[in-house]
Short mmCIF file of C-alpha atoms and ligand atoms in Angstrom, two decimals:
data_model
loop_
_atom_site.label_atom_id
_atom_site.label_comp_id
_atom_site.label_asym_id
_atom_site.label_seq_id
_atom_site.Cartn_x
_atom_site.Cartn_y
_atom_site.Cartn_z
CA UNK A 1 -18.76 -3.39 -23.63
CA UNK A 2 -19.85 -4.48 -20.15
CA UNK A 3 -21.55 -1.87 -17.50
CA UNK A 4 -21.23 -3.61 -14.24
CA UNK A 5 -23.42 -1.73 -11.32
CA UNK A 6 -21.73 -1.52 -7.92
CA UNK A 7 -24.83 -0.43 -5.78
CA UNK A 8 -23.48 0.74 -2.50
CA UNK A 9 -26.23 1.93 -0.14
CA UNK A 10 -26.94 6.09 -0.92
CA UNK A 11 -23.92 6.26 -3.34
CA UNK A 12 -24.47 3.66 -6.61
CA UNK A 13 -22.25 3.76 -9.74
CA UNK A 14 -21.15 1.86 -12.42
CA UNK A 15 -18.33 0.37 -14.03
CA UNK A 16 -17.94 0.45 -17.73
CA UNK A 17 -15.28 -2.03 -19.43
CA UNK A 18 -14.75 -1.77 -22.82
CA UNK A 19 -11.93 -0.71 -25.54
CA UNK A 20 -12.11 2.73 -26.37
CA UNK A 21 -13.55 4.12 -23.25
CA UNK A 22 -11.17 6.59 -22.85
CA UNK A 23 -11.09 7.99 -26.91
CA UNK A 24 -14.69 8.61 -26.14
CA UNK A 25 -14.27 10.01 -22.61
CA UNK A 26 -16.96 12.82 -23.47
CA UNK A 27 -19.96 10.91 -24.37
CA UNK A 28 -19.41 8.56 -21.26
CA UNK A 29 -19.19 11.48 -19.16
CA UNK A 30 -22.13 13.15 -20.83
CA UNK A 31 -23.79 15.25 -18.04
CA UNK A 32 -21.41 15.25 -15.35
CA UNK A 33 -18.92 17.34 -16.53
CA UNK A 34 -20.59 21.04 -15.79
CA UNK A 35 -17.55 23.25 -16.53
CA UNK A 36 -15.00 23.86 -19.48
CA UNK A 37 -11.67 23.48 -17.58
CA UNK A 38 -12.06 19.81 -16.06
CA UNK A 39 -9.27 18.41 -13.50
CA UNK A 40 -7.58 15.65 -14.56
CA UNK A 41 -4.66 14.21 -12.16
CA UNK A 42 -2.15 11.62 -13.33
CA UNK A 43 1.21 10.97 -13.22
CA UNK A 44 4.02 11.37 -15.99
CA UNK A 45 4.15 7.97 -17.46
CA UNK A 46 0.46 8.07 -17.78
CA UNK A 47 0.00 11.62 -19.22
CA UNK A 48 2.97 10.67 -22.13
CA UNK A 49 0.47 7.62 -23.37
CA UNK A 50 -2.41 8.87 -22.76
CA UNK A 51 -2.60 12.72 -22.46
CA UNK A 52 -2.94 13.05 -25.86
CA UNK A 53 -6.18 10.94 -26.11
CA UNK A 54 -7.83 12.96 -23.45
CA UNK A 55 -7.32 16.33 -24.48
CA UNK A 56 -8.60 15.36 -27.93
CA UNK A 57 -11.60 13.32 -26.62
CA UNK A 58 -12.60 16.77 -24.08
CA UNK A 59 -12.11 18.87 -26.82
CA UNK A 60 -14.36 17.45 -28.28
CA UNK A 61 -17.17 17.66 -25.88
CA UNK A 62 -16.75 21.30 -25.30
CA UNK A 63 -14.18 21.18 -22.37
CA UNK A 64 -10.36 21.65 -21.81
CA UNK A 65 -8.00 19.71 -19.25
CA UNK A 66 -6.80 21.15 -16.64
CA UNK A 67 -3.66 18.76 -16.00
CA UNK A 68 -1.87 18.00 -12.58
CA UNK A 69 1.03 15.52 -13.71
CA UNK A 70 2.79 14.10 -10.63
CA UNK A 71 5.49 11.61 -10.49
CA UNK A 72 4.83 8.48 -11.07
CA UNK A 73 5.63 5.73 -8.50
CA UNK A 74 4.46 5.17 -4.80
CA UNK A 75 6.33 8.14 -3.14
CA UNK A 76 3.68 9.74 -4.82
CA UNK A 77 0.70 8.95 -2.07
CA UNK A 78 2.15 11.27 0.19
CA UNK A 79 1.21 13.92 2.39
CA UNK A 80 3.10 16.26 0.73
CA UNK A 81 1.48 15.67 -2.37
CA UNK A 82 -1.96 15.17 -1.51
CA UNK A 83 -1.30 18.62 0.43
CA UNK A 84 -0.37 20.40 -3.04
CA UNK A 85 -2.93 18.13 -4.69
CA UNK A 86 -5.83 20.06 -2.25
CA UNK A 87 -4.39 23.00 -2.47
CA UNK A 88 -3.96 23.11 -6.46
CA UNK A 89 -7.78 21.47 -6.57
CA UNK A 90 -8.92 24.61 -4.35
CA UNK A 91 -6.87 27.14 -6.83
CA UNK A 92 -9.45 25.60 -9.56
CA UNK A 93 -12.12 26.51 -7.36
CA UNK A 94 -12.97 22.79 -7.81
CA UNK A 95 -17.19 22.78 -6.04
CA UNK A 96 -18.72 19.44 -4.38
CA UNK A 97 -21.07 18.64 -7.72
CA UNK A 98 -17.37 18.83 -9.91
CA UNK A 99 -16.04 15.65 -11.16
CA UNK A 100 -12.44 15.45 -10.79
CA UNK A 101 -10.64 12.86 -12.97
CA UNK A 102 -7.99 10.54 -11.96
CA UNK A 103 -6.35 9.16 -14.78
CA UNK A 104 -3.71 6.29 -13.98
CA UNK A 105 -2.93 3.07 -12.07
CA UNK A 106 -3.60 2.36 -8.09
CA UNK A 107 -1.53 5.72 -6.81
CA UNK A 108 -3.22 8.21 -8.52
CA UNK A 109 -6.56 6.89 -7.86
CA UNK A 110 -6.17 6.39 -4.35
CA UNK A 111 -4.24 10.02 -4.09
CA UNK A 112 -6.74 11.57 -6.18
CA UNK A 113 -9.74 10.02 -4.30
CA UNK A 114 -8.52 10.70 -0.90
CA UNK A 115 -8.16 14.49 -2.30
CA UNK A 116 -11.61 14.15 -3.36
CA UNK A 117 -13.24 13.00 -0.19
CA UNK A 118 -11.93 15.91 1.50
CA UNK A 119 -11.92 18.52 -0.11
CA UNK A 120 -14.91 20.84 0.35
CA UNK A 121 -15.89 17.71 2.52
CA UNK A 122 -15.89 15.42 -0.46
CA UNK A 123 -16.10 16.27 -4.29
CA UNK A 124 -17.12 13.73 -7.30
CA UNK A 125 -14.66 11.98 -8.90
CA UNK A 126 -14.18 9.70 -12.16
CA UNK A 127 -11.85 6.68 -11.82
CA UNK A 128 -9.83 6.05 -15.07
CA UNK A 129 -7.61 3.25 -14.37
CA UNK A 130 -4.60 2.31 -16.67
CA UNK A 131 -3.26 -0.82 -15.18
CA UNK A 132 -4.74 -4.28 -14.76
CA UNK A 133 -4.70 -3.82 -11.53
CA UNK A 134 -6.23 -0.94 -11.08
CA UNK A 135 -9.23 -2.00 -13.12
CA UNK A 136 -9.71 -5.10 -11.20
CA UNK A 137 -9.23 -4.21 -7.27
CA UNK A 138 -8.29 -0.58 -6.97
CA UNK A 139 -10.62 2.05 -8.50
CA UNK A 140 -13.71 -0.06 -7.58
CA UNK A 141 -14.86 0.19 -3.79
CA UNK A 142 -13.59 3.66 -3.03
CA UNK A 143 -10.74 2.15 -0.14
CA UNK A 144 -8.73 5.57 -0.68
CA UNK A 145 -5.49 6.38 0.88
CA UNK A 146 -1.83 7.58 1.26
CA UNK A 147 1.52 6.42 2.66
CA UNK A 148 2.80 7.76 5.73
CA UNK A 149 6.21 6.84 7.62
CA UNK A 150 4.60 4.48 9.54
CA UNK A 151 3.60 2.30 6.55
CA UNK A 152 1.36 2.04 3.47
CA UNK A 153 -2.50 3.21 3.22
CA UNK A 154 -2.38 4.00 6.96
CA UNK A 155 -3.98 7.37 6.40
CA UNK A 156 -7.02 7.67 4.19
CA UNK A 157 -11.03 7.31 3.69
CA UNK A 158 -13.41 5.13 2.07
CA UNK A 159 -15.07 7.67 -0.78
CA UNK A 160 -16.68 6.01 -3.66
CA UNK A 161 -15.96 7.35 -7.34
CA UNK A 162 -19.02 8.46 -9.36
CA UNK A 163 -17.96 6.46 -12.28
CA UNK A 164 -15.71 4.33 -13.09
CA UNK A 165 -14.17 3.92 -17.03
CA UNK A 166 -11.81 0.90 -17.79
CA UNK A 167 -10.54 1.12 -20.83
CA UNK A 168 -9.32 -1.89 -22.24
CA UNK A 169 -6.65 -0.45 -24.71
CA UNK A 170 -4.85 0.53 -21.89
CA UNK A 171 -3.60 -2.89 -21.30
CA UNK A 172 -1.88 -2.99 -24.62
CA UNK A 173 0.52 -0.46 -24.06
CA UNK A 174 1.61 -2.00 -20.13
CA UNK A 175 4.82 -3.88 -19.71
CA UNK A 176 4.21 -7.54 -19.74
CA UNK A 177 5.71 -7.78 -15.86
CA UNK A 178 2.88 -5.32 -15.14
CA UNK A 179 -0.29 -6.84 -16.80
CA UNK A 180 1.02 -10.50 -14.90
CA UNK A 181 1.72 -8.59 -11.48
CA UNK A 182 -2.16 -6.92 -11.96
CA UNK A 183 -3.63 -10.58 -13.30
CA UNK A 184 -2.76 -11.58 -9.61
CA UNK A 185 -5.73 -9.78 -8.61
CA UNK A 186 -7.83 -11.94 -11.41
CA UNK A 187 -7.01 -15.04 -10.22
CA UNK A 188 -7.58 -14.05 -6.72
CA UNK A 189 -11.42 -13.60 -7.20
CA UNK A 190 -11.69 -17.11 -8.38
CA UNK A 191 -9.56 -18.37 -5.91
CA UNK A 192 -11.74 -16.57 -2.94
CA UNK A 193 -14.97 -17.22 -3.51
CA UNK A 194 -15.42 -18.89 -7.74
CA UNK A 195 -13.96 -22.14 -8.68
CA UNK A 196 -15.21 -21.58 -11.75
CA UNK A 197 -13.83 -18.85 -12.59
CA UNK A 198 -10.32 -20.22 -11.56
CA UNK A 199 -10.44 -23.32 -13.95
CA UNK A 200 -11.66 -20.46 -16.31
CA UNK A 201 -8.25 -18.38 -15.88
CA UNK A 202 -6.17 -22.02 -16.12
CA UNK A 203 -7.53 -22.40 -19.29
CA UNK A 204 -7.28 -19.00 -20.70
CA UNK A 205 -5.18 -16.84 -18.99
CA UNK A 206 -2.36 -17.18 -21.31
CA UNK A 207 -4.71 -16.11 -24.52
CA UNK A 208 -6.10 -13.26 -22.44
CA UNK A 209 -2.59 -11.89 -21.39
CA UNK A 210 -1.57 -12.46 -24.90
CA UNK A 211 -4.10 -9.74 -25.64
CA UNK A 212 -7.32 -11.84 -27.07
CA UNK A 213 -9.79 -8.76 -26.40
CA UNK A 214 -12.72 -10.67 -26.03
CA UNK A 215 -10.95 -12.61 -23.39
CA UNK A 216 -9.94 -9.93 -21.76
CA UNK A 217 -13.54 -8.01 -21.02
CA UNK A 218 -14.68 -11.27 -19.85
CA UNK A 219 -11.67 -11.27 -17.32
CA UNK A 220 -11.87 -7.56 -16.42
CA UNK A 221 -15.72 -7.33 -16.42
CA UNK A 222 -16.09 -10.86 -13.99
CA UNK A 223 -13.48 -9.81 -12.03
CA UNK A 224 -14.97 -6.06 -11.12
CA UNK A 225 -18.56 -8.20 -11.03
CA UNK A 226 -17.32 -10.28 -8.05
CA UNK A 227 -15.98 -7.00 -6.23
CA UNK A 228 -19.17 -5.37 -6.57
CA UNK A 229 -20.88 -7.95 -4.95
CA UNK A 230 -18.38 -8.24 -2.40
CA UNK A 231 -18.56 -4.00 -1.80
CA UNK A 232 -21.74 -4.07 -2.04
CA UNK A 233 -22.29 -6.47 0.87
CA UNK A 234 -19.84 -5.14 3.21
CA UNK A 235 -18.59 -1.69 2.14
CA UNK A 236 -16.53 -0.57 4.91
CA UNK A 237 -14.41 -4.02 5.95
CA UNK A 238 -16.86 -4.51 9.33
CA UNK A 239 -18.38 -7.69 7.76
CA UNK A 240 -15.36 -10.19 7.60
CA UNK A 241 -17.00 -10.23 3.58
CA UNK A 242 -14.60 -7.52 1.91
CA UNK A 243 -11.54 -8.93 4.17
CA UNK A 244 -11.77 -11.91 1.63
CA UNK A 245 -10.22 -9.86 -0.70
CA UNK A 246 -6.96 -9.85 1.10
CA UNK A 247 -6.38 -12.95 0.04
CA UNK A 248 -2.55 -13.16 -0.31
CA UNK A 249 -2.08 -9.82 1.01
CA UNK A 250 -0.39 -10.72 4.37
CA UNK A 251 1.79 -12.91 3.17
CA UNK A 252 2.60 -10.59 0.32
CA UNK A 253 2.97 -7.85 2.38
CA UNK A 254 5.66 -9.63 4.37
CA UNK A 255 7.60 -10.55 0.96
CA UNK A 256 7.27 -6.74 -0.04
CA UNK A 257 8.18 -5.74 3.56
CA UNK A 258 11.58 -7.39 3.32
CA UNK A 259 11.95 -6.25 -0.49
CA UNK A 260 11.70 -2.50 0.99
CA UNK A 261 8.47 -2.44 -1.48
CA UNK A 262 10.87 -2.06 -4.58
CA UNK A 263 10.54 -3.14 -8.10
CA UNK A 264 12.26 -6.19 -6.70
CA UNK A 265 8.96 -7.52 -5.99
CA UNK A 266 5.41 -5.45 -7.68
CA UNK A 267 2.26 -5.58 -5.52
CA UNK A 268 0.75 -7.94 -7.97
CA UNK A 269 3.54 -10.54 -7.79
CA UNK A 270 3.69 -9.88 -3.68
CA UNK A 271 0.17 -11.23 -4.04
CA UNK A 272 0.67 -14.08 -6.44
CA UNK A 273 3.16 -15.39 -4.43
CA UNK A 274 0.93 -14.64 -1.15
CA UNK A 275 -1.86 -16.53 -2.64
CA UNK A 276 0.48 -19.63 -3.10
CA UNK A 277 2.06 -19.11 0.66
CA UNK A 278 -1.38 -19.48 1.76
CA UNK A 279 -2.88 -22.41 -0.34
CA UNK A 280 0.59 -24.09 0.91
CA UNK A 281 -0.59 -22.74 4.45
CA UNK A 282 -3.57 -24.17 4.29
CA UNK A 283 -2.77 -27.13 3.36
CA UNK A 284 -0.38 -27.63 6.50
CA UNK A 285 -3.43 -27.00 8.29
CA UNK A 286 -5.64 -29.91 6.71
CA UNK A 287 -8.01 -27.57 5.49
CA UNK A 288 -7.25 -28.07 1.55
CA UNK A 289 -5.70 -31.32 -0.10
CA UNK A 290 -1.53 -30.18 -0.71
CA UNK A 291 -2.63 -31.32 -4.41
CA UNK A 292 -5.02 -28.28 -4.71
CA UNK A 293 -2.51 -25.86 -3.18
CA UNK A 294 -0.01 -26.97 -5.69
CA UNK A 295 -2.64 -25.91 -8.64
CA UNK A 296 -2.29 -22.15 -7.31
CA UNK A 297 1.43 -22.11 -7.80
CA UNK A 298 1.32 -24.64 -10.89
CA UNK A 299 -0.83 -21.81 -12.93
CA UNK A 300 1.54 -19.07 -11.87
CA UNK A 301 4.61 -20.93 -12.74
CA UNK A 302 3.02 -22.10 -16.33
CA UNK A 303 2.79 -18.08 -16.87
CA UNK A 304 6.21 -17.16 -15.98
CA UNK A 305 5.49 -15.55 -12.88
CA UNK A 306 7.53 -16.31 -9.89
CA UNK A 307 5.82 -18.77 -7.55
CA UNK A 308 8.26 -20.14 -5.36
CA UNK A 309 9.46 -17.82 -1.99
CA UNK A 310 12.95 -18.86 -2.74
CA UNK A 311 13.34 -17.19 -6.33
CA UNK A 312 13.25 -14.32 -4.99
CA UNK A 313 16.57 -14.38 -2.90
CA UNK A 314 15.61 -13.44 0.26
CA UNK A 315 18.28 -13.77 3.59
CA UNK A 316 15.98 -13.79 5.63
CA UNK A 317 13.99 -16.28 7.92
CA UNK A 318 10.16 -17.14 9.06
CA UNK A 319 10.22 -15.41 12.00
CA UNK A 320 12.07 -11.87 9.87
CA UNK A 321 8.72 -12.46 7.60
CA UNK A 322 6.20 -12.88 10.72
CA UNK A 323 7.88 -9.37 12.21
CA UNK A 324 6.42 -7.58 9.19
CA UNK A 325 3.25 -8.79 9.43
CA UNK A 326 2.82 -7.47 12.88
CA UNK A 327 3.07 -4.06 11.12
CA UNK A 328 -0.13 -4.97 8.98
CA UNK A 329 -3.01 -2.84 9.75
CA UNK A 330 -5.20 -5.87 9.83
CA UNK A 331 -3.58 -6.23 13.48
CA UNK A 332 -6.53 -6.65 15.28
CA UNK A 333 -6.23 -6.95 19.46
CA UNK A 334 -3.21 -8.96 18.82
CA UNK A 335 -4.18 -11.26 16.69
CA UNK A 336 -3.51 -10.75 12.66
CA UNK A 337 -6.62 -12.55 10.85
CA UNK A 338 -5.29 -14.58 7.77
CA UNK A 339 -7.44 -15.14 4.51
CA UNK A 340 -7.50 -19.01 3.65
CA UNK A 341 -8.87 -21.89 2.11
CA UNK A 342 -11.79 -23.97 2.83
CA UNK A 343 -11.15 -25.25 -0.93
CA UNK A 344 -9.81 -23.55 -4.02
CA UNK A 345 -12.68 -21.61 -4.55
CA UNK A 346 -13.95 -20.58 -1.21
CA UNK A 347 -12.00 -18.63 1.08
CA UNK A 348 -12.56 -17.89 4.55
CA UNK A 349 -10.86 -15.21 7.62
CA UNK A 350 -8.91 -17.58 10.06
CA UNK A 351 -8.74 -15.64 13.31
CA UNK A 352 -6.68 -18.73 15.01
CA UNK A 353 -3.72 -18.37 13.48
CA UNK A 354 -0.38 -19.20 15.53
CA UNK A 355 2.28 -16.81 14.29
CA UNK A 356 4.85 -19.16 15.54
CA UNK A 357 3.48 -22.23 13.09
CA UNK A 358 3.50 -19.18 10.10
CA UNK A 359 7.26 -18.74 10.96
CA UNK A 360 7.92 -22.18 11.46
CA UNK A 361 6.16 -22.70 7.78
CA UNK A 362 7.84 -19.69 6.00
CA UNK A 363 11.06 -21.52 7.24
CA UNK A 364 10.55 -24.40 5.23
CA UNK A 365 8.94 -22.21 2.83
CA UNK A 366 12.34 -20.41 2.06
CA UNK A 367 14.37 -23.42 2.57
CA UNK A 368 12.46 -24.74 -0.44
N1 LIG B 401 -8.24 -4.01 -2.34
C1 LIG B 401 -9.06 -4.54 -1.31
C2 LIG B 401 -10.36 -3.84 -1.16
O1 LIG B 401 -10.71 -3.02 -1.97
O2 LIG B 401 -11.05 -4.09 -0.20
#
């Protein structure tokens, strides 16, 4: 078991990542939980797997769930459902020193903790992730949010959990595509800012995702050890630090823009092939050898994940990709900072970027 300490100014808390976390949920939650009926949100893929496991490991330690099972999928971070999600927390009588549990992948934690940082002008709240993905970016940093019609994670606040529980037994039961889409995120802390740790994942990524559990706290616990850092040094974005970890996200974004954000294309993969787009990017700019670039997609490919813009089919051409990223919140006085390489291993926010030479690149990009 690893306990990884995220120590945010006024509002510390740790990670735990370990197998079993969740079986035991009681004892790690030993003093917080001050009621019997405790609420736990998630959705119903989650609650099928996993329900079970809670109410047994509560019972246990005196206390009873009070479930909210939502639908699972990203129409779920929605006003209307964060509205019932307030107004179901209220009908607990849910107080500020309650923990309220949010047991699931990146939609429920972000719904759940947006719920908790305003209601009664913010509540506690536990972060049980159950995807890859989840462990590794989202339920660490306490970025919170929903989706509105005007685009994704427009609407939200930055609220940290009080604890955060990643239970690596989880993992087991995700679908391959998944566990690959959320070992984007992995890779991408070597890639910004640990060289290391990159020529660590080439080497045994494909042990790790094969479900070596040693390998895998190693991955999940350096990974959530390289956000803390990064969280702790620049909580709230104003830093240029925590923008690192968009690396891959605006080109992603685009490719998930144009796949209307379906399972054509998963987050994870979005940023996979983002990552790539901007090695590849990069290069064109003279900032990293083409050689290096090609590593990025190389380890992708050698795991089965797509890694090339043009297997995914798009009709669509560089400029069609550029008009989606002017949607991207990054937008900042009309210029959209990129995330790229000074070498594999040390990424840095370009603020000089010529939209024009992106679509021009994308072009040949999806010409292949
Ligand atoms: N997922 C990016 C961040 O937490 O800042």
């Amino acid at each position: 078991m690893a306990v990884i300490p995220v120590d945010v100014a006024g509002r510390p808390y740790q990670v735990v990542v370990g197998t079993g976390l969740l079986a035991d949920l009681g004892q790690h939650c030993h003093g917080r939980l001050r009621k019997r009926r405790v609420p736990v949100v998630t959705d119903a893929r989650v609650h099928a797997a996993w329900g079970g496991t809670i109410d047994t490991a509560l019972a246990a330690a005196g206390h009873e769930a009070a479930w909210r099972i939502l639908p699972a999928g990203e129409s779920t971070k929605s006003w209307d459902q964060l509205t019932a999600l307030v107004d179901w927390l209220l009908a607990e009588e849910v107080e500020r020193g309650d923990h309220i549990i949010a047991l699931g992948g990146g939609v429920i934690g972000d719904l759940t903790g947006f719920a908790a940082a305003i209601v009664k002008r913010g509540c506690q709240f536990i972060q049980l992730p159950t995807s890859l993905l989840a462990q590794v970016d989202s339920s660490v940093g306490g970025k919170t949010a929903i989706n509105t019609a005007a685009g994704k994670n427009l609407v939200g606040a930055f609220h940290q959990p009080a604890l955060v529980l990643a239970d690596l037994a989880v993992l087991d039961t995700l679908p391959r595509r998944e566990l690959l889409a959320g070992y984007a995120e992995v890779v991408k802390y070597g890639l910004l800012g640990d060289a290391e740790f990159f020529q660590w994942c080439q080497t045994n990524a494909a042990a790790m995702l094969d479900g070596d559990a040693a390998l895998r706290e190693y991955a999940v616990a350096r990974s959530v050890a390289a956000k803390a850092q990064i969280v702790k040094a620049d909580e709230r974005e104003t830093l240029g630090l925590r923008a690192l970890l968009n690396l891959g996200h605006t080109f992603g974004h685009a490719l998930e823009a144009q796949t209307g954000f379906s399972d054509r294309l998963l987050h994870g993969e979005g940023v996979a092939l983002g990552m790539v787009l901007a090695a590849r990017y990069s290069a064109r700019r003279g900032l990293i050898p083409a050689a290096d670039a090609e590593l990025v997609a190389a380890h992708f490919a050698e795991l089965g994940m797509v890694s090339e813009v043009q297997g995914l089919g798009l009709n669509c051409d560089g400029q069609t990709l550029v008009g989606h990223m002017l949607h991207d919140k990054k937008m900042d006085a009309g210029t959209l900072p990129f995330v790229l390489f000074r070498s594999i291993g040390e990424a840095f926010l370009a603020k000089d970027v010529a939209l024009d030479d992106v679509a021009a690149f994308l072009d040949g990009q999806l010409a292949g």
